[in-house]
Amino acid sequence: MKKLSSILSIAFLSLLMVSCGDDDTKTSKSGGAMAANVAERVYVAPGEHDEFYAFISGGYSGNLTVYGLPSGRMLKEIPVFSQFPTSGYGYSEETKPMLNTSFGFVPWGDSHHPDISQTNGETDGRWVFINENNTPRIARISLETFETEEIIEIPHSAGNHSSSFVTENTEYVVAGTRFSVPYPQEDVAIENMKGNFKGPLTFIAVDDEGHMKIDFQLKMPGFNYDLSHPGRGDSHGWFFFTTYNTEEAHTLQEVNASQNDKDFIAAVNWKKIQEYVANGGGEEIDAEYAHNVYDHETHAATSTMMKKVLTVDPREVEGAVYFMPTPKSPHGCDVDPSGEYIVGNGKLSTDLTVHSFSKMLKAIENKEFDGEAYGIPILNFESTLAGTVKEGGLGPLHTEFDGKGNAYTTFFISSEVVKWKLGTWEVLDRQPSYYSVGHLMIPGGNSRNPEGKYLVSMNKITKDRYLPTGPELEHSAQLYDISGDKMELLLDFPTHGEPHYAAGISADKVKANSRKIYRLDENKHKYAALTEGDTKMVRNGNEVHVYMTTVRSHFSPDNLEGIKVGDKVYFHVTNLEQDFDVPHGFAMIGANTSELLIMPGQTKTVTWEPKKEGVWPFYCTDFCSALHQEMQGYVRVSGKNSNVPLKWTLDGE
Ligand code: K7E
Ligand code: CUA
């Protein structure tokens, strides 16, 4: 307790230092030849492309943003867990099912940790996975279309935080619960938490097409599972999770969850459990979770409610799980490119604890245990310890690697990135980051083969880094050159939402596969009109389906009659363009939803319930040609009991 309060007061002092650190920034803005030299290194000339893609988590925006490095230019915002009126994601009939959950339609999410799919331990540029914390979900985004293709909800989880990291060949995407909860959920007194709540860790199998399926849930003790990373190389087959609140406190966690000097890193031998499950092990229990899949041929998503999940009691699988004691409520849990070192960042400490995988195996063999927790053996601390990075800074959070034997750790409280050497544990360099850095990313930094040229720090506080924009400022990312002995700060750029982690990859691994159009001859949408001759209006009771097309620069049809107040009108709009980068938009006055943005060859649907008689215009929202302003039409709305027949025309035909 005493120790904690002294740490917290140091923390408070250094926060004060951060907030009055304005003078520091002045000195970092070096002028003259130096600045010109730095500017050149991030300058990407007009028409040239960046060297890397960075996929930056959007945090409470629920989305994922795509940046180019080294320029720091934002290339795209990909909607994932939140509705996105810019494109109609989560508003169009086709994409609404993507946001379906066991709680119903959830239009917002808190996205955290993107991770790129891997083959043989290297990023392969097929997909990005990202977790949603609040309503536990994992999404898969295609790097061919840069669209969200699949979302799976995680049952029995709460605060899906130690997620969504992938194993070396994308065998699994892993999702761990941050909050321990009754498993399965039930109505119990909160004070009965200790010993009764559980902390399920979910292993989601990924097939060759990327489709996700929950293979099993590991029913772990009711600790908080904070972050995780897979083993690689020799430790491939294992997964490591940091825990905190091993005290299992249910109230005032800021004090009560910091009583134990050490929490654990849980080492999970998933290969053993995979085998156990393949041989019929585990128990099927009731669950309810949505599995949503988007199909690029029907241009539509389907949502299926799943009812069962396989649960595994870790104690039933001999040798499947061990605890490694790790000081001071560890947050980040990072594995070096060789797979030998597992770094636990005790966020209430100044030191980093590094465990050795080979020592861990020996300790298991020699049964060097220090008791057990709920039947799971606790390994002796000294037996697995590889080394300690001393006095790195204050409040270590996350670590990445450059593939040249160095590691880089962010220190939130002392607001710096610290470079240290694997094996000798000596601190080699430190650079301030403005301000209060959370995550950092090196392209491929979570793989066997990092591309250690740049490092991006993602900072929680922005203060004076940009022109003021009222009380709310975008968070700030900073780009460092790490190719030399010393890190060099090159660039600041704003991020959107709160960037919890990012994943980077060289552009060469992605850009050649990037899709340019959807082919009309592959369009299997139920309501597609593939030529202007196929356009029509069909009434079914008070529902009217409009099969509409767009092409530069008109809608077909563009005059519609026979709609009545009280109808439910579905505009199914097919974009007939087959050229790269020619979307059309569709907006209807009085629609209680967003616009549609329809890519070439795609069909999208918006619903409109006309409330007033009259003649109401619609138009294209995306400036698509010199005659974009002419791209418009009218819908005549008649009274409820009128008998104006359905009529759709273009230029009188
Ligand atoms: Cu998702 Cu470090 Cu809470 Cu961000 S984690 S910093
Ligand atoms: Cu089509 Cu503007």
Coordinates of N, CA and C in Angstrom, one line a residue, residues 156-275:
H156 N -19.6 -14.9 -23.2 CA -19.1 -15.1 -21.9 C -17.9 -14.2 -21.6
S157 N -17.7 -13.2 -22.4 CA -16.5 -12.3 -22.2 C -17.0 -10.9 -21.8
A158 N -16.2 -10.1 -21.2 CA -16.6 -8.7 -20.9 C -15.4 -7.8 -20.8
G159 N -15.3 -6.9 -21.7 CA -14.1 -6.1 -21.9 C -13.1 -6.9 -22.6
N160 N -13.4 -7.1 -23.9 CA -12.5 -8.0 -24.7 C -11.2 -7.3 -25.1
H161 N -10.3 -7.4 -24.1 CA -9.1 -6.5 -24.2 C -7.8 -7.3 -24.6
S162 N -7.6 -8.5 -24.1 CA -6.3 -9.2 -24.4 C -6.4 -9.9 -25.8
S163 N -6.8 -9.1 -26.8 CA -7.2 -9.6 -28.1 C -6.7 -8.6 -29.1
S164 N -6.7 -8.7 -30.4 CA -7.0 -9.9 -31.2 C -5.7 -10.3 -31.9
F165 N -4.9 -11.0 -31.2 CA -3.5 -11.3 -31.7 C -3.5 -12.7 -32.4
V166 N -2.8 -12.8 -33.5 CA -2.8 -14.0 -34.3 C -1.5 -14.8 -34.1
T167 N -1.7 -16.1 -34.3 CA -0.6 -17.0 -34.2 C 0.2 -17.0 -35.5
E168 N 1.3 -17.7 -35.5 CA 2.3 -17.6 -36.6 C 1.8 -18.0 -38.0
N169 N 0.8 -18.8 -38.0 CA 0.2 -19.1 -39.4 C -1.2 -18.8 -39.4
T170 N -1.6 -17.9 -38.5 CA -3.0 -17.4 -38.4 C -3.9 -18.6 -38.1
E171 N -3.4 -19.6 -37.4 CA -4.2 -20.7 -37.0 C -5.4 -20.2 -36.1
Y172 N -5.0 -19.3 -35.2 CA -5.9 -18.8 -34.2 C -5.8 -17.3 -34.2
V173 N -7.0 -16.6 -33.9 CA -7.0 -15.3 -33.4 C -7.5 -15.4 -32.0
V174 N -6.8 -14.8 -31.0 CA -7.1 -15.0 -29.6 C -7.8 -13.8 -29.0
A175 N -8.8 -14.1 -28.1 CA -9.5 -13.0 -27.5 C -9.7 -13.4 -26.0
G176 N -9.2 -12.5 -25.1 CA -9.3 -12.7 -23.7 C -10.1 -11.7 -23.0
T177 N -10.8 -12.1 -22.0 CA -11.7 -11.2 -21.2 C -10.9 -10.3 -20.3
R178 N -11.2 -9.0 -20.2 CA -10.5 -8.2 -19.3 C -11.2 -8.3 -17.9
F179 N -12.5 -8.2 -17.9 CA -13.2 -8.3 -16.6 C -13.5 -9.8 -16.4
S180 N -13.4 -10.3 -15.2 CA -13.9 -11.6 -14.9 C -15.3 -11.5 -14.6
V181 N -16.1 -12.5 -14.9 CA -17.5 -12.5 -14.9 C -18.1 -13.9 -14.5
P182 N -19.3 -13.9 -14.0 CA -19.9 -15.2 -13.8 C -19.9 -16.0 -15.2
Y183 N -19.6 -17.3 -15.1 CA -19.4 -18.0 -16.4 C -20.2 -19.3 -16.3
P184 N -21.3 -19.4 -17.0 CA -22.0 -18.4 -17.8 C -22.6 -17.3 -16.9
Q185 N -23.0 -16.2 -17.5 CA -23.6 -15.1 -16.8 C -24.8 -15.6 -15.9
E186 N -24.9 -15.1 -14.7 CA -26.0 -15.4 -13.9 C -26.2 -14.2 -12.8
D187 N -27.3 -14.2 -12.2 CA -27.6 -13.2 -11.2 C -27.0 -13.7 -9.8
V188 N -25.9 -13.1 -9.5 CA -25.2 -13.4 -8.2 C -24.8 -12.1 -7.5
A189 N -24.6 -12.2 -6.2 CA -24.1 -11.0 -5.4 C -22.7 -10.7 -5.9
I190 N -22.4 -9.4 -6.1 CA -21.1 -9.0 -6.6 C -20.0 -9.4 -5.6
E191 N -20.3 -9.3 -4.3 CA -19.3 -9.6 -3.3 C -18.9 -11.1 -3.3
N192 N -19.6 -11.9 -4.0 CA -19.3 -13.3 -4.1 C -18.3 -13.6 -5.3
M193 N -17.7 -12.5 -5.8 CA -16.9 -12.6 -7.0 C -15.7 -13.6 -6.8
K194 N -15.0 -13.4 -5.7 CA -13.7 -14.2 -5.5 C -14.0 -15.7 -5.6
G195 N -13.2 -16.3 -6.5 CA -13.3 -17.8 -6.6 C -14.5 -18.2 -7.5
N196 N -15.4 -17.4 -7.7 CA -16.6 -17.8 -8.5 C -16.7 -17.3 -9.9
F197 N -16.1 -16.0 -10.1 CA -16.1 -15.5 -11.4 C -15.0 -16.2 -12.2
K198 N -15.1 -16.1 -13.5 CA -14.1 -16.8 -14.4 C -13.5 -15.8 -15.4
G199 N -12.4 -16.1 -16.0 CA -11.8 -15.3 -17.0 C -11.6 -16.1 -18.3
P200 N -12.6 -16.3 -19.1 CA -12.5 -17.1 -20.3 C -11.6 -16.5 -21.4
L201 N -10.7 -17.3 -21.9 CA -9.8 -17.0 -23.0 C -10.3 -17.8 -24.2
T202 N -10.6 -17.0 -25.3 CA -11.3 -17.7 -26.5 C -10.3 -17.8 -27.6
F203 N -10.3 -19.0 -28.2 CA -9.4 -19.3 -29.3 C -10.3 -19.5 -30.6
I204 N -10.1 -18.6 -31.5 CA -10.9 -18.5 -32.7 C -10.1 -19.1 -33.9
A205 N -10.6 -20.2 -34.5 CA -9.8 -20.8 -35.6 C -10.2 -20.0 -36.8
V206 N -9.1 -19.8 -37.7 CA -9.3 -19.0 -38.9 C -9.0 -20.0 -40.1
D207 N -9.9 -20.1 -41.1 CA -9.7 -21.0 -42.2 C -9.0 -20.2 -43.3
D208 N -8.7 -20.9 -44.4 CA -8.0 -20.3 -45.5 C -8.6 -19.1 -46.2
E209 N -10.0 -19.1 -46.1 CA -10.7 -17.9 -46.6 C -10.7 -16.8 -45.6
G210 N -10.2 -17.1 -44.4 CA -10.3 -16.1 -43.3 C -11.5 -16.2 -42.4
H211 N -12.3 -17.2 -42.7 CA -13.6 -17.3 -41.8 C -13.2 -17.8 -40.4
M212 N -13.9 -17.1 -39.5 CA -13.6 -17.4 -38.1 C -14.7 -18.3 -37.5
K213 N -14.2 -19.1 -36.5 CA -15.1 -20.1 -35.8 C -14.5 -20.3 -34.5
I214 N -15.3 -20.1 -33.4 CA -14.7 -20.4 -32.1 C -14.4 -21.8 -31.9
D215 N -13.1 -22.1 -31.7 CA -12.7 -23.5 -31.5 C -13.0 -23.9 -30.0
F216 N -12.5 -23.2 -29.1 CA -12.7 -23.5 -27.7 C -12.5 -22.2 -26.8
Q217 N -13.1 -22.3 -25.6 CA -12.9 -21.3 -24.6 C -12.2 -21.9 -23.4
L218 N -11.2 -21.3 -22.9 CA -10.5 -21.8 -21.8 C -11.0 -21.1 -20.5
K219 N -11.5 -22.0 -19.6 CA -12.2 -21.4 -18.4 C -11.1 -21.1 -17.4
M220 N -10.5 -19.9 -17.4 CA -9.4 -19.6 -16.5 C -10.0 -19.0 -15.2
P221 N -9.1 -18.9 -14.2 CA -9.5 -18.3 -12.9 C -9.9 -16.8 -13.2
G222 N -10.7 -16.3 -12.2 CA -11.3 -14.9 -12.4 C -10.4 -13.8 -12.2
F223 N -9.3 -13.8 -12.9 CA -8.4 -12.6 -12.9 C -8.8 -11.7 -14.1
N224 N -8.1 -10.5 -14.2 CA -8.3 -9.7 -15.4 C -7.2 -10.0 -16.4
Y225 N -7.6 -10.3 -17.6 CA -6.6 -10.7 -18.6 C -6.4 -9.4 -19.5
D226 N -5.2 -8.9 -19.4 CA -5.0 -7.5 -20.0 C -4.6 -7.5 -21.4
L227 N -3.4 -8.1 -21.7 CA -2.9 -8.2 -23.1 C -2.3 -9.6 -23.3
S228 N -2.0 -9.8 -24.6 CA -1.5 -11.2 -24.9 C -0.6 -11.1 -26.1
H229 N 0.2 -12.1 -26.3 CA 0.9 -12.2 -27.6 C 1.2 -13.7 -27.8
P230 N 1.3 -14.1 -29.1 CA 1.6 -15.5 -29.3 C 3.1 -15.8 -29.2
G231 N 3.5 -17.0 -29.0 CA 4.9 -17.4 -29.1 C 5.2 -17.5 -30.6
R232 N 6.5 -17.5 -30.9 CA 6.9 -17.7 -32.3 C 8.2 -18.5 -32.3
G233 N 8.6 -19.0 -33.4 CA 9.8 -19.9 -33.5 C 9.6 -21.1 -32.5
D234 N 10.5 -21.3 -31.6 CA 10.4 -22.4 -30.6 C 9.2 -22.3 -29.8
S235 N 8.7 -21.1 -29.5 CA 7.6 -21.0 -28.6 C 6.3 -21.0 -29.4
H236 N 6.3 -21.2 -30.7 CA 5.1 -21.3 -31.5 C 4.3 -22.5 -30.8
G237 N 3.0 -22.3 -30.7 CA 2.2 -23.3 -30.0 C 1.8 -22.8 -28.6
W238 N 2.5 -21.7 -28.1 CA 2.1 -21.2 -26.8 C 1.5 -19.8 -27.0
F239 N 0.8 -19.3 -26.0 CA 0.2 -18.0 -26.0 C 0.4 -17.4 -24.6
F240 N 0.7 -16.2 -24.5 CA 1.0 -15.6 -23.2 C 0.1 -14.4 -22.9
F241 N -0.4 -14.4 -21.7 CA -1.4 -13.4 -21.3 C -0.9 -12.7 -20.0
T242 N -0.9 -11.4 -20.0 CA -0.7 -10.7 -18.7 C -2.0 -10.7 -17.9
T243 N -1.9 -10.8 -16.6 CA -3.1 -10.7 -15.7 C -2.8 -9.6 -14.7
Y244 N -3.9 -9.0 -14.3 CA -3.8 -8.2 -13.1 C -5.1 -8.4 -12.3
N245 N -5.2 -7.8 -11.1 CA -6.3 -8.1 -10.2 C -6.3 -9.6 -9.9
T246 N -5.2 -10.2 -9.6 CA -5.2 -11.6 -9.2 C -5.7 -11.6 -7.7
E247 N -5.8 -10.4 -7.2 CA -6.5 -10.3 -5.8 C -8.0 -10.6 -5.9
E248 N -8.5 -10.5 -7.2 CA -10.0 -10.7 -7.4 C -10.8 -9.7 -6.6
A249 N -10.3 -8.4 -6.6 CA -11.1 -7.4 -5.9 C -12.3 -7.0 -6.8
H250 N -13.4 -6.7 -6.1 CA -14.5 -6.3 -6.9 C -14.9 -4.8 -6.8
T251 N -14.1 -4.1 -6.0 CA -14.4 -2.7 -5.8 C -13.1 -1.9 -5.5
L252 N -13.1 -0.6 -5.9 CA -12.0 0.3 -5.7 C -10.7 -0.4 -6.2
Q253 N -10.7 -0.9 -7.4 CA -9.6 -1.7 -8.0 C -8.3 -0.9 -8.0
E254 N -8.4 0.4 -8.1 CA -7.2 1.2 -8.2 C -6.3 1.0 -7.0
V255 N -6.9 0.6 -5.9 CA -6.1 0.3 -4.7 C -6.1 -1.2 -4.5
N256 N -7.3 -1.8 -4.5 CA -7.4 -3.2 -4.1 C -6.9 -4.2 -5.1
A257 N -6.7 -3.7 -6.4 CA -6.1 -4.7 -7.4 C -4.6 -4.5 -7.4
S258 N -4.0 -3.7 -6.5 CA -2.6 -3.5 -6.6 C -1.9 -3.9 -5.3
Q259 N -2.5 -4.8 -4.6 CA -2.0 -5.3 -3.3 C -0.9 -6.3 -3.5
N260 N -1.1 -7.2 -4.5 CA -0.1 -8.3 -4.7 C 1.1 -7.6 -5.4
D261 N 2.3 -8.0 -4.9 CA 3.5 -7.5 -5.5 C 3.7 -8.0 -6.9
K262 N 3.2 -9.3 -7.1 CA 3.3 -9.8 -8.4 C 1.9 -10.4 -8.9
D263 N 1.6 -10.1 -10.1 CA 0.5 -10.8 -10.8 C 1.2 -11.9 -11.6
F264 N 0.4 -12.4 -12.7 CA 1.0 -13.5 -13.5 C 1.0 -13.1 -14.9
I265 N 1.9 -13.8 -15.6 CA 1.7 -14.0 -17.1 C 1.3 -15.4 -17.2
A266 N 0.1 -15.7 -17.8 CA -0.4 -17.0 -18.0 C 0.2 -17.5 -19.3
A267 N 0.9 -18.7 -19.3 CA 1.5 -19.3 -20.5 C 0.5 -20.5 -20.8
V268 N 0.0 -20.4 -22.0 CA -1.0 -21.4 -22.5 C -0.5 -22.2 -23.6
N269 N -0.4 -23.5 -23.5 CA 0.0 -24.3 -24.5 C -1.2 -24.7 -25.4
W270 N -1.5 -23.8 -26.4 CA -2.7 -24.0 -27.1 C -2.7 -25.3 -28.0
K271 N -1.5 -25.7 -28.4 CA -1.4 -26.9 -29.3 C -1.9 -28.1 -28.5
K272 N -1.6 -28.2 -27.2 CA -2.1 -29.3 -26.3 C -3.6 -29.3 -26.3
I273 N -4.1 -28.1 -26.1 CA -5.6 -28.0 -25.9 C -6.3 -28.3 -27.3
Q274 N -5.6 -27.8 -28.3 CA -6.2 -28.1 -29.7 C -6.3 -29.6 -29.9
E275 N -5.3 -30.3 -29.5 CA -5.3 -31.8 -29.6 C -6.4 -32.4 -28.7

